[in-house]
Amino acid sequence: MVLTPLGDWCPDGTEQAATAAIEAFCDDLDEQAHAPLTYIRRAEHDHAGRFAFDVVFDGRSVSVLMPGLPLERVRYTGAAGQRISRFPRLYVDGG
């Protein structure tokens, strides 16, 4: 059994926080990708404090439901004191 606190629901989520998080996500991926990344907002797919974006790169697109939480509550870096079980799961292409 895998428990993911906040896995599906982010009741305090805001679009502003989700946008900051998707920008950081794209910046992180851009460092590893060999093509620029952009994102497109897809508000019609928002759900339970998560905000929908399509991340576009190299002619491909993936859907991301980004939690609308402050970046420090979304971005797990493995730093001392962080516990991955306290971070929401990121849904990419529905899973």
mmCIF file of N, CA and C in Angstrom:
data_model
loop_
_atom_site.group_PDB
_atom_site.id
_atom_site.type_symbol
_atom_site.label_atom_id
_atom_site.label_comp_id
_atom_site.label_asym_id
_atom_site.label_seq_id
_atom_site.Cartn_x
_atom_site.Cartn_y
_atom_site.Cartn_z
ATOM 1 N N MET A 1 0.838 -1.171 0.000
ATOM 2 C CA MET A 1 0.000 0.000 0.000
ATOM 3 C C MET A 1 0.887 1.240 0.000
ATOM 4 N N VAL A 2 0.532 2.193 -0.829
ATOM 5 C CA VAL A 2 1.253 3.463 -0.881
ATOM 6 C C VAL A 2 0.300 4.553 -0.430
ATOM 7 N N LEU A 3 0.673 5.282 0.592
ATOM 8 C CA LEU A 3 -0.123 6.403 1.065
ATOM 9 C C LEU A 3 0.490 7.693 0.558
ATOM 10 N N THR A 4 -0.322 8.526 -0.010
ATOM 11 C CA THR A 4 0.166 9.811 -0.497
ATOM 12 C C THR A 4 -0.684 10.918 0.102
ATOM 13 N N PRO A 5 -0.293 11.438 1.272
ATOM 14 C CA PRO A 5 -1.055 12.548 1.849
ATOM 15 C C PRO A 5 -1.162 13.681 0.842
ATOM 16 N N LEU A 6 -2.322 14.263 0.767
ATOM 17 C CA LEU A 6 -2.607 15.326 -0.211
ATOM 18 C C LEU A 6 -2.512 14.820 -1.639
ATOM 19 N N GLY A 7 -2.534 13.494 -1.814
ATOM 20 C CA GLY A 7 -2.388 12.936 -3.152
ATOM 21 C C GLY A 7 -3.412 13.423 -4.141
ATOM 22 N N ASP A 8 -4.638 13.596 -3.694
ATOM 23 C CA ASP A 8 -5.681 13.979 -4.630
ATOM 24 C C ASP A 8 -6.313 15.331 -4.345
ATOM 25 N N TRP A 9 -6.077 15.871 -3.180
ATOM 26 C CA TRP A 9 -6.855 17.032 -2.757
ATOM 27 C C TRP A 9 -5.939 18.075 -2.149
ATOM 28 N N CYS A 10 -6.025 19.281 -2.631
ATOM 29 C CA CYS A 10 -5.237 20.411 -2.108
ATOM 30 C C CYS A 10 -6.223 21.546 -1.849
ATOM 31 N N PRO A 11 -6.951 21.473 -0.728
ATOM 32 C CA PRO A 11 -8.062 22.403 -0.511
ATOM 33 C C PRO A 11 -7.669 23.869 -0.492
ATOM 34 N N ASP A 12 -6.433 24.177 -0.140
ATOM 35 C CA ASP A 12 -6.000 25.571 -0.102
ATOM 36 C C ASP A 12 -5.280 25.994 -1.378
ATOM 37 N N GLY A 13 -5.373 25.181 -2.406
ATOM 38 C CA GLY A 13 -4.636 25.456 -3.632
ATOM 39 C C GLY A 13 -5.076 26.720 -4.335
ATOM 40 N N THR A 14 -4.084 27.451 -4.869
ATOM 41 C CA THR A 14 -4.378 28.660 -5.643
ATOM 42 C C THR A 14 -3.714 28.567 -7.010
ATOM 43 N N GLU A 15 -4.309 29.220 -7.969
ATOM 44 C CA GLU A 15 -3.739 29.238 -9.317
ATOM 45 C C GLU A 15 -2.372 29.917 -9.322
ATOM 46 N N GLN A 16 -2.221 30.970 -8.530
ATOM 47 C CA GLN A 16 -0.948 31.687 -8.476
ATOM 48 C C GLN A 16 0.177 30.762 -7.998
ATOM 49 N N ALA A 17 -0.073 29.981 -6.952
ATOM 50 C CA ALA A 17 0.949 29.059 -6.444
ATOM 51 C C ALA A 17 1.243 27.962 -7.460
ATOM 52 N N ALA A 18 0.200 27.443 -8.120
ATOM 53 C CA ALA A 18 0.400 26.401 -9.126
ATOM 54 C C ALA A 18 1.215 26.922 -10.307
ATOM 55 N N THR A 19 0.977 28.169 -10.697
ATOM 56 C CA THR A 19 1.735 28.755 -11.803
ATOM 57 C C THR A 19 3.209 28.904 -11.428
ATOM 58 N N ALA A 20 3.486 29.337 -10.215
ATOM 59 C CA ALA A 20 4.886 29.429 -9.765
ATOM 60 C C ALA A 20 5.534 28.048 -9.757
ATOM 61 N N ALA A 21 4.775 27.037 -9.331
ATOM 62 C CA ALA A 21 5.313 25.677 -9.280
ATOM 63 C C ALA A 21 5.559 25.110 -10.676
ATOM 64 N N ILE A 22 4.650 25.365 -11.628
ATOM 65 C CA ILE A 22 4.857 24.836 -12.989
ATOM 66 C C ILE A 22 6.036 25.538 -13.649
ATOM 67 N N GLU A 23 6.242 26.818 -13.332
ATOM 68 C CA GLU A 23 7.400 27.527 -13.879
ATOM 69 C C GLU A 23 8.699 26.932 -13.328
ATOM 70 N N ALA A 24 8.736 26.624 -12.035
ATOM 71 C CA ALA A 24 9.923 25.996 -11.443
ATOM 72 C C ALA A 24 10.126 24.601 -12.025
ATOM 73 N N PHE A 25 9.036 23.856 -12.201
ATOM 74 C CA PHE A 25 9.087 22.522 -12.784
ATOM 75 C C PHE A 25 9.694 22.577 -14.190
ATOM 76 N N CYS A 26 9.215 23.507 -14.991
ATOM 77 C CA CYS A 26 9.733 23.655 -16.359
ATOM 78 C C CYS A 26 11.199 24.092 -16.347
ATOM 79 N N ASP A 27 11.559 24.990 -15.440
ATOM 80 C CA ASP A 27 12.963 25.408 -15.333
ATOM 81 C C ASP A 27 13.857 24.226 -14.974
ATOM 82 N N ASP A 28 13.404 23.385 -14.033
ATOM 83 C CA ASP A 28 14.181 22.210 -13.638
ATOM 84 C C ASP A 28 14.336 21.242 -14.809
ATOM 85 N N LEU A 29 13.247 21.008 -15.522
ATOM 86 C CA LEU A 29 13.306 20.087 -16.663
ATOM 87 C C LEU A 29 14.125 20.666 -17.813
ATOM 88 N N ASP A 30 14.041 21.973 -17.990
ATOM 89 C CA ASP A 30 14.760 22.634 -19.069
ATOM 90 C C ASP A 30 16.262 22.418 -18.946
ATOM 91 N N GLU A 31 16.751 22.283 -17.713
ATOM 92 C CA GLU A 31 18.176 22.035 -17.496
ATOM 93 C C GLU A 31 18.590 20.671 -18.036
ATOM 94 N N GLN A 32 17.668 19.717 -18.084
ATOM 95 C CA GLN A 32 17.975 18.362 -18.530
ATOM 96 C C GLN A 32 17.540 18.098 -19.970
ATOM 97 N N ALA A 33 16.580 18.856 -20.446
ATOM 98 C CA ALA A 33 16.056 18.655 -21.796
ATOM 99 C C ALA A 33 16.982 19.310 -22.822
ATOM 100 N N HIS A 34 16.857 18.844 -24.024
ATOM 101 C CA HIS A 34 17.656 19.427 -25.104
ATOM 102 C C HIS A 34 16.793 20.303 -26.010
ATOM 103 N N ALA A 35 15.645 20.687 -25.478
ATOM 104 C CA ALA A 35 14.733 21.556 -26.219
ATOM 105 C C ALA A 35 14.024 22.446 -25.202
ATOM 106 N N PRO A 36 13.664 23.656 -25.591
ATOM 107 C CA PRO A 36 12.983 24.536 -24.646
ATOM 108 C C PRO A 36 11.604 23.992 -24.267
ATOM 109 N N LEU A 37 11.206 24.243 -23.022
ATOM 110 C CA LEU A 37 9.897 23.834 -22.526
ATOM 111 C C LEU A 37 9.022 25.059 -22.353
ATOM 112 N N THR A 38 7.761 24.881 -22.650
ATOM 113 C CA THR A 38 6.766 25.914 -22.395
ATOM 114 C C THR A 38 5.568 25.229 -21.743
ATOM 115 N N TYR A 39 4.639 26.021 -21.274
ATOM 116 C CA TYR A 39 3.422 25.429 -20.724
ATOM 117 C C TYR A 39 2.218 26.224 -21.184
ATOM 118 N N ILE A 40 1.085 25.527 -21.218
ATOM 119 C CA ILE A 40 -0.194 26.107 -21.604
ATOM 120 C C ILE A 40 -1.177 25.820 -20.474
ATOM 121 N N ARG A 41 -1.866 26.820 -20.013
ATOM 122 C CA ARG A 41 -2.850 26.660 -18.938
ATOM 123 C C ARG A 41 -4.109 25.999 -19.479
ATOM 124 N N ARG A 42 -4.636 25.002 -18.792
ATOM 125 C CA ARG A 42 -5.842 24.270 -19.193
ATOM 126 C C ARG A 42 -6.860 24.254 -18.051
ATOM 127 N N ALA A 43 -7.439 25.408 -17.761
ATOM 128 C CA ALA A 43 -8.324 25.582 -16.604
ATOM 129 C C ALA A 43 -9.514 24.621 -16.607
ATOM 130 N N GLU A 44 -9.941 24.170 -17.769
ATOM 131 C CA GLU A 44 -11.109 23.285 -17.831
ATOM 132 C C GLU A 44 -10.846 21.924 -17.180
ATOM 133 N N HIS A 45 -9.583 21.615 -16.909
ATOM 134 C CA HIS A 45 -9.236 20.334 -16.281
ATOM 135 C C HIS A 45 -8.813 20.478 -14.819
ATOM 136 N N ASP A 46 -8.980 21.657 -14.230
ATOM 137 C CA ASP A 46 -8.649 21.859 -12.815
ATOM 138 C C ASP A 46 -9.495 20.932 -11.951
ATOM 139 N N HIS A 47 -8.911 20.494 -10.829
ATOM 140 C CA HIS A 47 -9.644 19.589 -9.949
ATOM 141 C C HIS A 47 -9.093 19.649 -8.529
ATOM 142 N N ALA A 48 -9.940 19.944 -7.577
ATOM 143 C CA ALA A 48 -9.644 19.823 -6.146
ATOM 144 C C ALA A 48 -8.353 20.512 -5.714
ATOM 145 N N GLY A 49 -8.192 21.762 -6.131
ATOM 146 C CA GLY A 49 -7.008 22.513 -5.715
ATOM 147 C C GLY A 49 -5.763 22.215 -6.529
ATOM 148 N N ARG A 50 -5.944 21.466 -7.607
ATOM 149 C CA ARG A 50 -4.861 21.203 -8.566
ATOM 150 C C ARG A 50 -5.217 21.923 -9.858
ATOM 151 N N PHE A 51 -4.206 22.426 -10.518
ATOM 152 C CA PHE A 51 -4.421 23.272 -11.684
ATOM 153 C C PHE A 51 -3.736 22.644 -12.887
ATOM 154 N N ALA A 52 -4.478 22.578 -13.984
ATOM 155 C CA ALA A 52 -4.036 21.831 -15.153
ATOM 156 C C ALA A 52 -3.200 22.680 -16.108
ATOM 157 N N PHE A 53 -2.127 22.060 -16.578
ATOM 158 C CA PHE A 53 -1.228 22.660 -17.556
ATOM 159 C C PHE A 53 -0.817 21.577 -18.549
ATOM 160 N N ASP A 54 -0.550 21.979 -19.774
ATOM 161 C CA ASP A 54 0.145 21.110 -20.717
ATOM 162 C C ASP A 54 1.576 21.623 -20.797
ATOM 163 N N VAL A 55 2.534 20.735 -20.574
ATOM 164 C CA VAL A 55 3.942 21.080 -20.725
ATOM 165 C C VAL A 55 4.348 20.610 -22.118
ATOM 166 N N VAL A 56 4.873 21.539 -22.897
ATOM 167 C CA VAL A 56 5.175 21.284 -24.297
ATOM 168 C C VAL A 56 6.685 21.329 -24.507
ATOM 169 N N PHE A 57 7.205 20.289 -25.170
ATOM 170 C CA PHE A 57 8.634 20.238 -25.457
ATOM 171 C C PHE A 57 8.871 19.329 -26.652
ATOM 172 N N ASP A 58 9.782 19.716 -27.497
ATOM 173 C CA ASP A 58 10.211 18.898 -28.635
ATOM 174 C C ASP A 58 9.025 18.350 -29.435
ATOM 175 N N GLY A 59 8.004 19.170 -29.639
ATOM 176 C CA GLY A 59 6.844 18.757 -30.417
ATOM 177 C C GLY A 59 5.883 17.835 -29.685
ATOM 178 N N ARG A 60 6.129 17.586 -28.404
ATOM 179 C CA ARG A 60 5.260 16.719 -27.605
ATOM 180 C C ARG A 60 4.627 17.526 -26.484
ATOM 181 N N SER A 61 3.574 16.957 -25.920
ATOM 182 C CA SER A 61 2.871 17.621 -24.835
ATOM 183 C C SER A 61 2.473 16.586 -23.787
ATOM 184 N N VAL A 62 2.621 16.939 -22.509
ATOM 185 C CA VAL A 62 2.123 16.098 -21.416
ATOM 186 C C VAL A 62 1.265 16.958 -20.514
ATOM 187 N N SER A 63 0.227 16.367 -19.980
ATOM 188 C CA SER A 63 -0.676 17.061 -19.067
ATOM 189 C C SER A 63 -0.150 16.939 -17.647
ATOM 190 N N VAL A 64 -0.194 18.041 -16.913
ATOM 191 C CA VAL A 64 0.255 18.056 -15.519
ATOM 192 C C VAL A 64 -0.839 18.702 -14.676
ATOM 193 N N LEU A 65 -1.237 18.014 -13.604
ATOM 194 C CA LEU A 65 -2.133 18.594 -12.605
ATOM 195 C C LEU A 65 -1.260 19.035 -11.442
ATOM 196 N N MET A 66 -0.950 20.313 -11.395
ATOM 197 C CA MET A 66 -0.020 20.858 -10.409
ATOM 198 C C MET A 66 -0.770 21.288 -9.156
ATOM 199 N N PRO A 67 -0.323 20.806 -7.985
ATOM 200 C CA PRO A 67 -0.936 21.281 -6.744
ATOM 201 C C PRO A 67 -0.759 22.794 -6.615
ATOM 202 N N GLY A 68 -1.795 23.458 -6.169
ATOM 203 C CA GLY A 68 -1.746 24.916 -6.005
ATOM 204 C C GLY A 68 -1.238 25.318 -4.639
ATOM 205 N N LEU A 69 -0.145 24.701 -4.217
ATOM 206 C CA LEU A 69 0.454 24.963 -2.916
ATOM 207 C C LEU A 69 1.746 25.741 -3.084
ATOM 208 N N PRO A 70 2.213 26.420 -2.051
ATOM 209 C CA PRO A 70 3.476 27.148 -2.146
ATOM 210 C C PRO A 70 4.615 26.206 -2.581
ATOM 211 N N LEU A 71 5.535 26.747 -3.315
ATOM 212 C CA LEU A 71 6.620 25.958 -3.897
ATOM 213 C C LEU A 71 7.347 25.098 -2.865
ATOM 214 N N GLU A 72 7.569 25.634 -1.678
ATOM 215 C CA GLU A 72 8.292 24.863 -0.661
ATOM 216 C C GLU A 72 7.492 23.657 -0.169
ATOM 217 N N ARG A 73 6.186 23.623 -0.449
ATOM 218 C CA ARG A 73 5.360 22.473 -0.070
ATOM 219 C C ARG A 73 5.165 21.510 -1.229
ATOM 220 N N VAL A 74 5.633 21.884 -2.416
ATOM 221 C CA VAL A 74 5.441 21.063 -3.603
ATOM 222 C C VAL A 74 6.763 20.484 -4.104
ATOM 223 N N ARG A 75 7.819 21.229 -3.983
ATOM 224 C CA ARG A 75 9.103 20.868 -4.607
ATOM 225 C C ARG A 75 9.994 20.120 -3.618
ATOM 226 N N TYR A 76 10.034 18.806 -3.790
ATOM 227 C CA TYR A 76 10.889 17.958 -2.955
ATOM 228 C C TYR A 76 12.278 17.929 -3.575
ATOM 229 N N THR A 77 13.285 18.265 -2.783
ATOM 230 C CA THR A 77 14.661 18.295 -3.286
ATOM 231 C C THR A 77 15.572 17.314 -2.574
ATOM 232 N N GLY A 78 15.048 16.646 -1.544
ATOM 233 C CA GLY A 78 15.872 15.729 -0.772
ATOM 234 C C GLY A 78 16.741 16.429 0.257
ATOM 235 N N ALA A 79 16.469 17.691 0.496
ATOM 236 C CA ALA A 79 17.255 18.468 1.453
ATOM 237 C C ALA A 79 17.025 17.944 2.873
ATOM 238 N N ALA A 80 17.980 18.202 3.721
ATOM 239 C CA ALA A 80 17.863 17.795 5.126
ATOM 240 C C ALA A 80 16.561 18.334 5.716
ATOM 241 N N GLY A 81 15.858 17.493 6.431
ATOM 242 C CA GLY A 81 14.612 17.904 7.070
ATOM 243 C C GLY A 81 13.372 17.680 6.221
ATOM 244 N N GLN A 82 13.518 17.432 4.908
ATOM 245 C CA GLN A 82 12.361 17.163 4.070
ATOM 246 C C GLN A 82 11.980 15.683 4.178
ATOM 247 N N ARG A 83 10.685 15.420 4.198
ATOM 248 C CA ARG A 83 10.179 14.047 4.182
ATOM 249 C C ARG A 83 9.263 13.922 2.978
ATOM 250 N N ILE A 84 9.593 13.037 2.069
ATOM 251 C CA ILE A 84 8.836 12.927 0.831
ATOM 252 C C ILE A 84 7.368 12.610 1.076
ATOM 253 N N SER A 85 7.056 11.927 2.176
ATOM 254 C CA SER A 85 5.665 11.582 2.461
ATOM 255 C C SER A 85 4.798 12.807 2.765
ATOM 256 N N ARG A 86 5.416 13.952 2.985
ATOM 257 C CA ARG A 86 4.670 15.182 3.259
ATOM 258 C C ARG A 86 4.445 16.040 2.019
ATOM 259 N N PHE A 87 4.843 15.516 0.869
ATOM 260 C CA PHE A 87 4.695 16.258 -0.376
ATOM 261 C C PHE A 87 3.607 15.604 -1.223
ATOM 262 N N PRO A 88 2.789 16.412 -1.893
ATOM 263 C CA PRO A 88 1.726 15.834 -2.736
ATOM 264 C C PRO A 88 2.323 15.168 -3.970
ATOM 265 N N ARG A 89 1.623 14.174 -4.431
ATOM 266 C CA ARG A 89 2.011 13.492 -5.662
ATOM 267 C C ARG A 89 1.747 14.410 -6.856
ATOM 268 N N LEU A 90 2.610 14.351 -7.843
ATOM 269 C CA LEU A 90 2.417 15.116 -9.077
ATOM 270 C C LEU A 90 1.794 14.191 -10.113
ATOM 271 N N TYR A 91 0.674 14.592 -10.670
ATOM 272 C CA TYR A 91 0.016 13.774 -11.669
ATOM 273 C C TYR A 91 0.414 14.259 -13.059
ATOM 274 N N VAL A 92 0.987 13.330 -13.845
ATOM 275 C CA VAL A 92 1.403 13.624 -15.211
ATOM 276 C C VAL A 92 0.668 12.656 -16.117
ATOM 277 N N ASP A 93 -0.017 13.188 -17.117
ATOM 278 C CA ASP A 93 -0.823 12.392 -18.053
ATOM 279 C C ASP A 93 -1.783 11.452 -17.343
ATOM 280 N N GLY A 94 -2.397 11.952 -16.269
ATOM 281 C CA GLY A 94 -3.450 11.216 -15.585
ATOM 282 C C GLY A 94 -3.010 10.215 -14.545
ATOM 283 N N GLY A 95 -1.731 10.030 -14.349
ATOM 284 C CA GLY A 95 -1.316 9.012 -13.387
ATOM 285 C C GLY A 95 -0.158 9.454 -12.540
#
